[in-house]
């Protein structure tokens, strides 16, 4: 039997390159004494040197990805076995420090006999803190047997917790008439652990969401800020905001550190959120109170009465605006003698827009409140602030004219208000858009709330004289609305970022080229937009940033003034799949000055090859029976989509609805007429329409009639 082996105070295994050996009761007493000493030291040991190398300076998904690389591929153990299994390791990792024969039960804190294990329901059981039904991974080796996620638990309490979400509850749970300190709810499907382990539980959930990212056939677990359906098997766990609070409320203690060390000695991976609890905030953002999360997210001081202020609620609570005032001083004197009291509510991660009553119709249409209050007659030298219950929560401006005829949007990395006096022109906490620009008014995103598109700067030309060009690439399969996109520059790498918004649409796997209007003809002919001043007079020490919905998503160059690309070009490596908020020279390849041969055509390794569908009968475009994957092949039973090349040879195809495709080729055949009739619909072709006459007899016809329309890059 397993229990015939020695269970010393901290461990039952002899370390020799992490191989495990059993020791009989009556042998090797000297070695056992040595083991107790060594393992006691190990249990109090430090984080292994260099274990977290590569995490410095990272945050959000970048940090999460590096941590996943560090902790994945751990040594796995069986759930139940005659050899070392999860029972054995839990008896060691969660041993009672005052009685090593006992284990501490997670939700009640009771100390019970460890060796008895389940004991037909009279002992203890193993709690999956991330319930194994949330992802339906059972007890398979990997997520189902990961010791970081398993905790000893009372059998009845384990059943009561079930797979409830973690959040605050209102009914103490009693086991055998004894208050466990944990809470449940009769109205909500939630469970609140006792105070002593709230942080332990939170850090386990964050570990699971980082360890299992869907790689190598593993499950992808995510912690979310909403409650999925109670009976859901989705790989989701809630609720994020509460778990972040518990991580701060209940700091890491020696019991948790020892548990991490013991599990590491078996699995060869650690829970990084025990070693570095601050990683939680770096990945999922800080815990934000109502007052901290209320700030000015946009400032517009335009022509005439085009004045607007947008306020953002970055907390998880609905804020009563009757507690909020917007105040203005007089020319920077900080008297704040002008005050506007608000009313209504502002939901979590939502905005409240205030505009002058005589602002343009476009600005007023986005406003929650229009007013003639003297607060909203501010000029560029008038500082503004927000008061919440009489306490200042945010401030814009310093002494001097900082905002005349300017639009400022709060940068996406800012998650809390700031009461310091700062000129937004010089602050990295603000981005400046062109005068009168209100494209971001009415919504606000942070790095935590924006879903970043696959859009990035793919080429940078800093050539002789005015030969300046920026190429932007859409690396997704979706059309991107460029009115949500802005291009910004930081002059000499020493000021704030300012720039202009774009317009139009960018098709999948396509580029958008911006060129200085005084550039050479070879560069101008590739331009989608020619613009002068501001961004497009950059030099090799001016970082350039791509912004989407007010949030920086991609950047070339470092702040600080150093030359990173003077008198040369750079193109993004074809293997680069995603934008990067921080400049990484390894993602780029140098080009000789005034070499424009790559500009306008970005090579991308992950672009899917378009399918080709051939018309095999005349008929309506939307009828799948007229299309095949080969010219004379079996019907495809699909209608051409945005990533499809279309070839029509010898048939008449009629389009009367809106459709899209990658390219269209009309090819003649003998004396047959090949015809495409766009009648009342819009055909969007991301590439070319090719009219191909292969003989002197055949005929090719392309007609657009009625309300029909055709868009393409070229007809040849």
XYZ file of C-alpha atoms in Angstrom:
716
model
C 0.000 0.000 0.000
C 1.114 3.569 -0.666
C 0.795 4.549 2.971
C 3.413 2.016 4.083
C 6.046 4.518 2.961
C 7.558 7.184 5.129
C 5.781 10.555 5.154
C 8.320 12.965 6.583
C 7.438 16.464 7.668
C 7.682 18.157 4.295
C 8.321 15.628 1.583
C 8.414 11.930 0.762
C 10.867 11.921 -2.076
C 14.623 11.943 -2.405
C 15.884 14.525 -4.872
C 18.452 13.454 -7.410
C 17.813 15.448 -10.564
C 14.149 15.260 -9.586
C 13.983 11.459 -9.724
C 11.755 9.982 -7.022
C 12.580 7.082 -4.714
C 10.494 5.467 -2.015
C 12.133 4.863 1.394
C 10.955 2.094 3.683
C 10.063 2.873 7.302
C 12.969 1.157 9.043
C 15.882 1.932 6.742
C 18.205 4.824 5.970
C 17.435 6.835 9.119
C 20.466 9.061 8.585
C 19.388 9.817 5.014
C 15.861 10.623 6.198
C 17.221 13.126 8.717
C 19.290 14.689 5.933
C 16.241 14.837 3.688
C 14.187 16.671 6.306
C 16.887 19.331 6.602
C 17.419 19.705 2.841
C 13.750 19.723 1.995
C 12.970 22.213 4.724
C 15.504 24.514 3.105
C 13.970 23.798 -0.321
C 10.487 24.635 0.916
C 11.711 28.041 2.028
C 13.784 28.455 -1.151
C 13.876 31.445 -3.416
C 12.538 31.781 -6.960
C 15.059 30.005 -9.227
C 17.559 32.379 -10.765
C 16.602 33.621 -14.269
C 13.233 31.823 -14.121
C 11.348 34.932 -15.239
C 13.924 36.218 -17.713
C 12.256 37.905 -20.674
C 9.331 39.351 -18.716
C 10.991 42.671 -17.940
C 9.052 45.660 -19.233
C 6.223 43.564 -20.691
C 2.519 43.851 -19.998
C -0.857 42.623 -21.231
C -0.851 39.850 -23.841
C 2.898 40.126 -24.444
C 3.633 39.341 -20.792
C 1.009 36.593 -20.708
C 2.551 34.959 -23.778
C 6.065 34.951 -22.295
C 4.778 33.541 -18.997
C 2.994 30.810 -20.914
C 6.254 29.895 -22.623
C 7.934 29.690 -19.212
C 5.371 27.515 -17.413
C 3.988 25.299 -20.183
C 5.171 21.741 -20.810
C 5.191 20.848 -17.117
C 5.666 17.321 -15.771
C 2.250 15.694 -15.422
C 0.991 13.174 -12.869
C -1.988 10.869 -12.902
C -5.087 11.822 -10.964
C -5.173 8.526 -9.051
C -2.480 5.850 -9.193
C -0.565 3.312 -7.128
C 2.484 5.435 -7.959
C 2.920 9.097 -7.103
C -0.346 10.829 -7.898
C -2.185 14.043 -7.101
C -3.295 12.727 -3.674
C 0.335 12.253 -2.656
C 1.512 15.665 -3.788
C -1.411 17.511 -2.167
C -0.626 15.835 1.158
C 2.732 17.548 0.899
C 1.899 20.872 -0.760
C -1.046 21.616 1.537
C 0.247 20.023 4.734
C -0.715 21.675 8.008
C 2.459 23.534 9.166
C 1.669 22.538 12.779
C 0.865 18.894 12.009
C 2.492 17.480 8.892
C 0.205 14.410 8.933
C -2.775 16.671 8.227
C -3.845 18.784 5.256
C -5.598 22.158 5.347
C -8.953 22.194 3.552
C -9.264 25.193 1.292
C -12.779 26.556 1.887
C -13.198 25.693 5.574
C -9.650 25.922 6.895
C -10.094 22.652 8.781
C -7.031 20.474 9.416
C -7.775 16.810 8.751
C -5.847 13.568 8.502
C -4.038 13.479 5.148
C -3.314 9.778 4.610
C -7.027 8.838 4.824
C -7.654 10.594 1.500
C -11.278 10.204 0.356
C -12.090 7.375 2.768
C -15.515 6.553 1.275
C -16.626 10.155 1.719
C -15.535 10.431 5.343
C -12.168 12.005 4.455
C -11.341 14.794 2.033
C -11.441 15.323 -1.697
C -9.625 17.228 -4.416
C -11.149 20.545 -5.463
C -10.606 21.807 -8.999
C -10.464 25.529 -8.210
C -11.004 26.185 -11.914
C -13.893 23.711 -12.227
C -13.077 20.955 -14.696
C -16.556 21.372 -16.179
C -15.628 24.910 -17.266
C -13.913 23.652 -20.381
C -15.005 20.053 -19.852
C -11.449 18.757 -19.324
C -12.309 16.283 -16.570
C -9.298 14.666 -14.920
C -7.174 14.188 -18.014
C -3.463 14.672 -17.504
C -2.676 18.337 -17.972
C -5.421 20.748 -16.900
C -7.337 18.021 -15.066
C -4.370 16.986 -12.900
C -2.436 20.253 -12.689
C -1.478 20.500 -9.009
C -1.538 24.295 -9.084
C -5.311 24.029 -9.665
C -6.031 21.303 -7.099
C -6.688 21.929 -3.404
C -7.741 19.611 -0.537
C -11.396 20.246 0.313
C -14.215 18.963 2.529
C -16.339 16.527 0.542
C -19.602 18.310 1.336
C -18.142 21.793 0.792
C -16.739 20.682 -2.557
C -20.230 19.616 -3.555
C -21.732 22.893 -2.334
C -19.241 24.975 -4.282
C -19.888 22.840 -7.378
C -18.786 24.906 -10.400
C -20.081 28.241 -9.149
C -18.427 31.432 -10.338
C -16.199 33.335 -7.942
C -17.751 36.558 -6.669
C -19.083 38.108 -3.496
C -21.944 36.128 -1.948
C -24.304 36.756 0.958
C -24.960 33.477 2.817
C -22.332 31.808 5.001
C -21.978 28.112 4.248
C -22.192 25.781 7.270
C -20.736 22.275 7.268
C -21.909 19.969 10.048
C -23.229 23.034 11.843
C -19.897 24.867 11.678
C -19.462 28.152 9.802
C -16.775 27.552 7.145
C -16.201 31.258 6.549
C -16.992 30.759 2.872
C -20.234 32.016 1.381
C -22.772 30.882 -1.161
C -25.961 32.468 -2.508
C -29.580 31.456 -2.877
C -30.122 33.889 -5.762
C -26.854 33.946 -7.726
C -24.665 31.070 -8.902
C -21.579 32.347 -7.066
C -19.141 31.244 -4.357
C -17.017 33.420 -2.071
C -14.036 31.702 -0.404
C -13.103 32.577 3.170
C -10.965 35.707 3.514
C -7.765 33.785 4.253
C -7.676 32.160 0.793
C -9.344 34.734 -1.456
C -5.987 35.702 -2.942
C -4.870 32.059 -3.202
C -7.959 31.241 -5.250
C -7.564 34.293 -7.486
C -3.929 33.508 -8.241
C -4.845 29.919 -9.131
C -7.425 31.166 -11.643
C -4.915 33.571 -13.167
C -2.373 30.729 -13.398
C -4.830 28.520 -15.295
C -5.755 31.325 -17.721
C -2.039 31.820 -18.441
C -0.858 28.200 -18.496
C -3.559 26.982 -20.925
C -3.616 29.126 -24.051
C -4.804 26.637 -26.660
C -1.341 25.670 -27.877
C -0.245 22.157 -28.849
C -3.803 20.860 -28.734
C -4.400 22.067 -25.176
C -7.513 23.875 -24.033
C -7.645 27.691 -24.081
C -8.890 28.992 -20.720
C -9.894 32.627 -20.226
C -11.064 34.613 -17.211
C -13.873 37.026 -18.102
C -15.689 39.993 -16.599
C -19.201 38.665 -17.110
C -21.147 35.609 -16.008
C -21.597 32.991 -18.745
C -24.577 30.659 -18.525
C -24.519 28.676 -15.277
C -24.612 25.373 -17.161
C -22.001 26.450 -19.710
C -19.131 24.131 -20.598
C -17.204 26.982 -22.222
C -13.573 27.281 -21.059
C -14.356 30.491 -19.169
C -14.182 31.527 -15.521
C -15.642 34.589 -13.773
C -15.557 37.131 -12.510
C -12.403 39.056 -13.371
C -12.959 42.283 -11.445
C -13.550 40.427 -8.169
C -10.587 38.121 -8.634
C -8.346 41.154 -9.193
C -9.626 42.631 -5.934
C -8.988 39.376 -4.042
C -5.430 39.257 -5.369
C -4.818 42.594 -3.632
C -6.938 41.975 -0.529
C -5.225 38.715 0.439
C -1.459 38.941 -0.198
C 0.766 35.908 -0.731
C 1.742 34.211 2.557
C 4.315 31.582 3.535
C 1.816 28.728 3.158
C 1.197 29.715 -0.462
C 4.913 30.175 -1.168
C 5.728 26.754 0.247
C 2.934 25.188 -1.800
C 4.371 26.804 -4.953
C 7.837 25.441 -4.159
C 6.574 21.923 -3.482
C 4.543 21.779 -6.696
C 7.503 23.169 -8.620
C 9.656 20.332 -7.277
C 7.254 17.867 -8.914
C 5.820 19.632 -11.967
C 8.872 21.777 -12.801
C 6.700 24.857 -13.259
C 5.622 27.623 -10.928
C 2.577 29.797 -10.421
C 3.998 33.170 -11.519
C 1.274 35.114 -9.720
C 2.506 33.792 -6.368
C 6.069 34.819 -7.166
C 4.953 38.102 -8.746
C 1.408 39.130 -7.735
C 1.973 42.399 -9.607
C 1.777 40.445 -12.872
C -2.010 40.353 -12.398
C -2.275 44.117 -12.793
C 0.205 44.149 -15.667
C -1.869 41.631 -17.640
C -5.476 42.309 -16.616
C -5.211 45.899 -15.410
C -5.492 47.464 -11.967
C -8.366 47.403 -9.527
C -10.093 50.714 -10.140
C -12.532 52.456 -7.794
C -15.315 54.721 -9.043
C -13.386 57.898 -8.254
C -10.130 56.594 -9.775
C -11.819 55.416 -12.962
C -13.593 58.673 -13.801
C -11.528 60.848 -16.141
C -11.607 63.176 -19.149
C -11.113 60.985 -22.210
C -11.440 63.604 -24.949
C -11.008 67.390 -25.207
C -12.089 69.390 -28.257
C -11.341 73.127 -28.514
C -12.288 73.844 -32.110
C -13.453 76.754 -34.201
C -16.121 79.012 -32.705
C -18.301 77.069 -30.292
C -17.034 73.646 -31.333
C -16.228 72.691 -27.737
C -16.703 69.227 -26.265
C -15.561 67.212 -23.264
C -15.917 63.437 -23.045
C -15.870 61.752 -19.606
C -15.097 58.036 -19.311
C -15.997 55.567 -16.558
C -13.241 52.959 -16.341
C -14.578 51.402 -13.149
C -16.804 48.337 -12.885
C -19.667 50.297 -11.273
C -22.408 52.498 -12.667
C -21.638 56.047 -11.499
C -24.325 58.469 -10.347
C -23.433 61.679 -12.167
C -25.258 63.810 -9.602
C -22.032 63.382 -7.602
C -19.934 64.746 -10.478
C -18.993 68.294 -11.467
C -16.966 69.614 -14.411
C -15.086 72.788 -13.477
C -13.130 75.433 -15.401
C -10.619 77.988 -14.188
C -9.898 81.375 -15.765
C -6.801 81.391 -17.938
C -4.878 78.961 -15.760
C -5.406 80.769 -12.426
C -6.695 77.510 -10.866
C -9.635 79.312 -9.258
C -12.106 76.852 -10.819
C -14.845 79.368 -10.236
C -16.992 78.029 -13.088
C -18.819 74.783 -12.317
C -21.240 72.516 -14.185
C -23.202 69.931 -12.182
C -24.125 66.781 -14.085
C -27.046 64.390 -13.783
C -27.972 60.886 -14.874
C -25.669 57.870 -14.814
C -22.662 56.560 -16.691
C -22.265 52.816 -17.107
C -18.988 50.904 -16.680
C -16.641 51.457 -19.638
C -18.963 54.014 -21.180
C -18.717 57.734 -21.911
C -20.700 60.890 -21.195
C -20.229 63.676 -23.747
C -20.825 67.362 -23.002
C -20.818 69.931 -25.805
C -21.607 73.602 -26.185
C -25.156 74.195 -27.309
C -23.901 76.015 -30.423
C -21.332 73.418 -31.478
C -21.607 71.868 -34.927
C -24.484 69.501 -35.572
C -22.022 66.594 -35.882
C -20.604 67.235 -32.401
C -24.025 67.868 -30.818
C -25.295 64.594 -32.284
C -22.727 62.724 -30.160
C -23.461 64.666 -26.955
C -25.355 63.429 -23.911
C -25.622 67.010 -22.708
C -25.571 70.277 -24.676
C -25.293 73.434 -22.623
C -24.485 77.145 -22.682
C -22.747 76.849 -19.302
C -19.697 79.100 -19.064
C -17.652 75.957 -18.378
C -18.199 74.992 -22.017
C -16.853 78.296 -23.325
C -13.345 77.253 -22.320
C -10.373 78.458 -24.338
C -7.000 76.814 -24.839
C -5.540 78.347 -21.670
C -8.405 77.325 -19.344
C -7.676 74.290 -17.198
C -10.496 71.788 -16.605
C -11.050 69.239 -13.869
C -13.559 66.645 -12.667
C -14.834 66.519 -9.101
C -16.424 63.343 -7.744
C -18.166 63.828 -4.385
C -16.083 66.957 -3.946
C -12.735 65.245 -4.665
C -10.710 65.995 -7.801
C -10.283 62.865 -9.943
C -8.824 64.213 -13.191
C -7.307 67.367 -14.663
C -6.273 68.638 -18.067
C -3.898 71.524 -18.732
C -1.156 73.541 -17.111
C -0.208 77.203 -17.056
C -0.178 78.584 -20.593
C -2.035 78.017 -23.847
C -2.045 74.238 -24.162
C -5.259 73.546 -26.079
C -6.219 76.253 -28.558
C -7.723 74.724 -31.710
C -6.674 71.246 -30.608
C -8.246 67.845 -30.092
C -6.771 65.549 -27.440
C -7.745 61.913 -26.801
C -6.607 60.092 -23.659
C -4.104 57.376 -24.578
C -5.277 53.778 -24.241
C -2.706 52.835 -21.590
C -4.237 55.360 -19.153
C -6.618 53.561 -16.800
C -7.038 56.097 -13.972
C -7.475 59.832 -13.561
C -4.491 62.134 -13.045
C -4.709 65.353 -11.010
C -1.256 66.683 -11.885
C -0.767 69.790 -14.036
C 0.453 68.542 -17.413
C 0.497 70.066 -20.880
C -1.189 67.379 -23.016
C 0.926 68.422 -26.013
C 3.971 67.131 -24.150
C 2.435 64.134 -22.409
C 2.441 60.518 -23.572
C -0.861 60.138 -21.732
C -2.599 62.071 -24.522
C -2.645 61.836 -28.294
C -3.384 64.875 -30.432
C -5.553 64.688 -33.534
C -5.926 67.318 -36.247
C -7.888 70.483 -35.433
C -11.636 69.915 -35.216
C -11.322 66.135 -35.444
C -14.128 64.474 -33.513
C -13.881 60.965 -35.011
C -13.255 59.432 -31.559
C -15.954 61.428 -29.781
C -18.735 59.323 -28.307
C -16.694 56.256 -27.446
C -13.459 55.466 -25.650
C -11.308 52.368 -25.462
C -8.377 51.443 -23.266
C -5.723 48.811 -23.832
C -7.870 46.566 -21.627
C -11.127 46.984 -23.572
C -10.045 47.290 -27.211
C -9.933 44.263 -29.465
C -6.799 45.072 -31.446
C -7.180 44.624 -35.220
C -4.488 42.968 -37.342
C -3.383 46.299 -38.727
C 0.176 47.597 -38.710
C 2.772 49.816 -40.371
C 4.385 47.619 -43.019
C 6.864 50.040 -44.616
C 8.611 53.283 -43.696
C 10.418 55.450 -46.250
C 12.718 58.220 -44.945
C 14.479 59.140 -48.152
C 16.153 62.150 -49.640
C 14.413 65.515 -49.543
C 10.605 64.989 -49.385
C 10.673 61.286 -50.208
C 8.618 60.244 -47.198
C 6.151 57.364 -47.186
C 4.214 55.185 -44.750
C 2.555 51.927 -45.819
C -0.175 50.380 -43.640
C -1.174 46.727 -44.046
C -4.447 44.981 -43.174
C -3.357 41.497 -42.108
C -6.903 40.312 -41.433
C -9.671 38.774 -43.515
C -12.018 41.668 -42.671
C -12.447 45.090 -44.264
C -11.154 47.786 -41.860
C -12.883 51.160 -41.605
C -10.015 53.650 -41.824
C -12.066 56.411 -40.185
C -11.187 54.608 -36.930
C -7.457 54.893 -37.715
C -5.023 57.754 -37.077
C -1.340 58.190 -37.865
C 0.701 60.137 -35.300
C 4.238 61.444 -34.954
C 6.343 62.328 -31.910
C 8.597 65.211 -32.987
C 12.227 64.428 -32.177
C 10.956 61.685 -29.888
C 10.600 64.245 -27.090
C 7.001 65.540 -27.120
C 3.516 64.093 -27.204
C 2.125 62.326 -30.287
C 0.038 64.299 -32.777
C -1.320 63.512 -36.220
C -4.359 63.008 -38.410
C -7.191 60.550 -39.011
C -7.634 58.518 -42.189
C -10.766 57.803 -44.196
C -12.131 55.137 -46.490
C -11.744 51.370 -46.192
C -8.811 48.980 -46.343
C -9.535 45.591 -47.859
C -8.201 42.311 -46.448
C -4.474 41.686 -47.035
C -4.148 45.067 -48.738
C -2.007 48.149 -48.166
C -2.748 51.848 -47.791
C 0.090 54.178 -48.797
C 0.559 57.719 -47.463
C 3.130 59.908 -49.211
C 4.409 63.477 -48.907
C 2.997 65.433 -51.911
C 6.452 66.737 -52.863
C 7.940 63.254 -53.114
C 9.339 61.926 -56.374
C 6.917 60.617 -59.022
C 7.990 57.012 -58.432
C 6.665 57.287 -54.896
C 3.618 59.433 -55.641
C 2.229 56.944 -58.150
C 1.834 54.421 -55.327
C 0.041 56.805 -52.964
C -3.498 56.377 -51.709
C -3.153 59.648 -49.800
C -0.850 62.626 -50.286
C -0.555 64.944 -47.308
C 1.912 67.575 -46.172
C 3.114 68.774 -42.768
C 2.595 67.191 -39.391
C 3.322 63.487 -39.592
C 4.697 63.292 -43.125
C 7.652 65.582 -42.518
C 9.172 63.016 -40.165
C 12.901 62.464 -39.858
C 14.790 59.401 -38.665
C 14.386 60.313 -34.993
C 10.611 60.912 -35.061
C 8.696 57.846 -33.832
C 5.493 57.158 -35.793
C 2.481 55.529 -34.170
C -0.639 53.866 -35.552
C -3.784 54.428 -33.495
C -7.088 52.526 -33.723
C -10.174 53.965 -32.009
C -7.947 56.190 -29.932
C -5.647 53.406 -28.743
C -2.042 53.005 -29.904
C -1.637 49.614 -31.596
C 1.636 49.866 -33.547
C 4.812 51.930 -33.398
C 8.035 52.459 -35.277
C 10.922 54.088 -33.431
C 11.693 54.820 -29.780
C 11.037 57.985 -27.825
C 14.059 59.897 -26.616
C 15.464 61.506 -29.754
C 17.854 58.811 -31.001
C 18.091 58.247 -34.766
C 16.580 54.870 -35.608
C 15.982 55.194 -39.360
C 17.597 58.245 -40.881
C 18.137 58.275 -44.683
C 16.811 54.770 -45.249
C 13.720 52.667 -45.529
C 12.369 49.832 -43.421
C 9.886 47.129 -44.307
C 8.127 44.800 -41.893
C 9.303 41.211 -42.016
C 6.833 38.939 -43.798
C 6.700 36.723 -40.695
C 5.335 39.546 -38.531
C 1.693 38.676 -37.911
C 0.531 41.306 -35.412
C 1.097 44.970 -34.560
C 3.534 45.888 -31.768
C 2.921 48.717 -29.318
C 6.650 48.931 -28.662
C 9.323 49.319 -31.348
C 11.272 46.125 -31.966
C 14.054 46.461 -34.540
C 14.093 42.667 -35.044
C 10.694 42.912 -36.791
C 12.114 45.084 -39.594
C 14.486 44.847 -42.566
C 16.538 47.816 -43.795
C 16.160 49.216 -47.329
C 18.604 51.509 -49.096
C 17.645 55.183 -49.263
C 15.166 55.980 -52.074
C 14.534 52.323 -52.865
C 10.763 52.245 -53.433
C 10.554 48.814 -55.057
C 8.843 47.207 -52.051
C 6.465 50.085 -51.386
C 2.806 49.368 -52.166
C 3.014 45.572 -52.056
C 3.597 43.954 -48.660
C 4.619 40.297 -48.480
C 2.836 38.433 -45.674
C 3.537 34.801 -44.787
C 0.112 34.109 -43.312
C -2.089 35.391 -46.106
C -4.333 32.515 -47.167
C -4.216 31.607 -50.828
C -7.580 32.529 -52.357
C -9.751 29.719 -53.612
C -10.682 29.896 -57.285
C -14.281 29.247 -58.300
C -15.173 28.628 -61.932
C -18.556 29.294 -63.483
C -19.824 26.023 -64.979
C -23.271 27.258 -66.025
C -25.070 30.508 -66.750
C -27.189 31.938 -63.976
C -27.446 34.160 -60.944
C -24.192 34.867 -59.026
C -25.839 33.883 -55.738
C -26.799 30.394 -56.979
C -24.151 27.980 -55.604
C -24.942 25.381 -58.255
C -23.262 27.443 -60.998
C -19.848 27.406 -59.252
C -17.175 24.715 -59.085
C -13.658 24.552 -57.632
C -12.362 23.478 -61.045
C -13.486 24.546 -64.493
C -15.294 21.290 -65.245
C -15.397 19.850 -61.763
C -17.924 18.968 -59.101
C -20.141 21.814 -57.968
C -18.696 23.675 -54.994
C -22.127 24.484 -53.571
C -20.737 27.780 -52.299
C -21.048 31.358 -53.526
C -17.794 33.322 -54.064
C -16.725 35.237 -50.969
C -14.169 37.921 -50.215
C -11.186 35.567 -50.446
C -12.213 33.960 -53.738
C -10.889 34.393 -57.255
C -13.670 34.140 -59.843
C -13.180 32.832 -63.390
C -16.017 33.024 -65.923
C -15.521 31.370 -69.316
C -18.350 31.022 -71.793
C -21.263 31.805 -69.472
C -23.448 34.744 -68.530
C -23.477 35.571 -64.835
C -25.904 38.130 -63.417
C -25.333 39.903 -60.093
C -28.259 41.754 -58.539
C -27.138 41.870 -54.882
C -24.040 43.035 -52.992
C -21.118 40.606 -53.190
C -17.343 40.661 -52.865
C -14.431 38.588 -54.130
C -10.663 38.718 -54.531
C -10.505 38.995 -58.352
C -12.604 38.419 -61.456
C -11.384 37.009 -64.793
C -13.674 37.040 -67.840
C -12.183 34.791 -70.501
C -13.416 34.227 -74.069
C -13.870 30.730 -75.447
C -14.342 29.887 -79.152
C -17.340 31.855 -80.441
C -19.077 31.962 -77.061
C -19.938 35.205 -75.287
C -18.605 35.480 -71.725
C -20.684 37.994 -69.836
C -20.864 39.522 -66.367
C -23.892 41.751 -65.822
C -23.938 43.766 -62.586
C -27.581 44.765 -62.356
C -28.638 46.562 -59.166
C -25.972 45.112 -56.890
C -22.528 46.230 -55.813
C -19.562 44.011 -56.703
C -16.500 44.758 -54.577
C -13.364 43.245 -56.081
C -10.331 43.590 -53.822
C -7.956 43.031 -56.722
C -8.237 43.272 -60.509
C -10.987 42.617 -63.029
C -9.248 40.954 -65.999
C -10.877 40.912 -69.450
C -9.072 38.107 -71.238
C -9.793 37.556 -74.946
C -7.973 34.392 -75.952
C -9.046 34.307 -79.643
C -10.431 36.532 -82.381
C -13.933 35.015 -82.373
C -14.960 34.940 -78.708
C -16.443 37.932 -76.970
C -16.125 39.277 -73.416
C -18.764 41.611 -71.943
C -18.741 43.453 -68.615
C -21.815 45.595 -67.998
C -22.912 47.636 -64.997
C -26.511 48.816 -65.338
C -29.339 50.188 -63.260
C -28.238 50.944 -59.715
C -25.378 48.474 -59.963
C -21.786 49.386 -59.142
C -18.345 47.856 -59.449
C -15.252 48.653 -57.407
C -11.822 47.168 -58.057
C -8.146 48.151 -58.060
C -7.820 47.930 -61.851
C -9.521 46.699 -65.026
C -7.085 45.226 -67.520
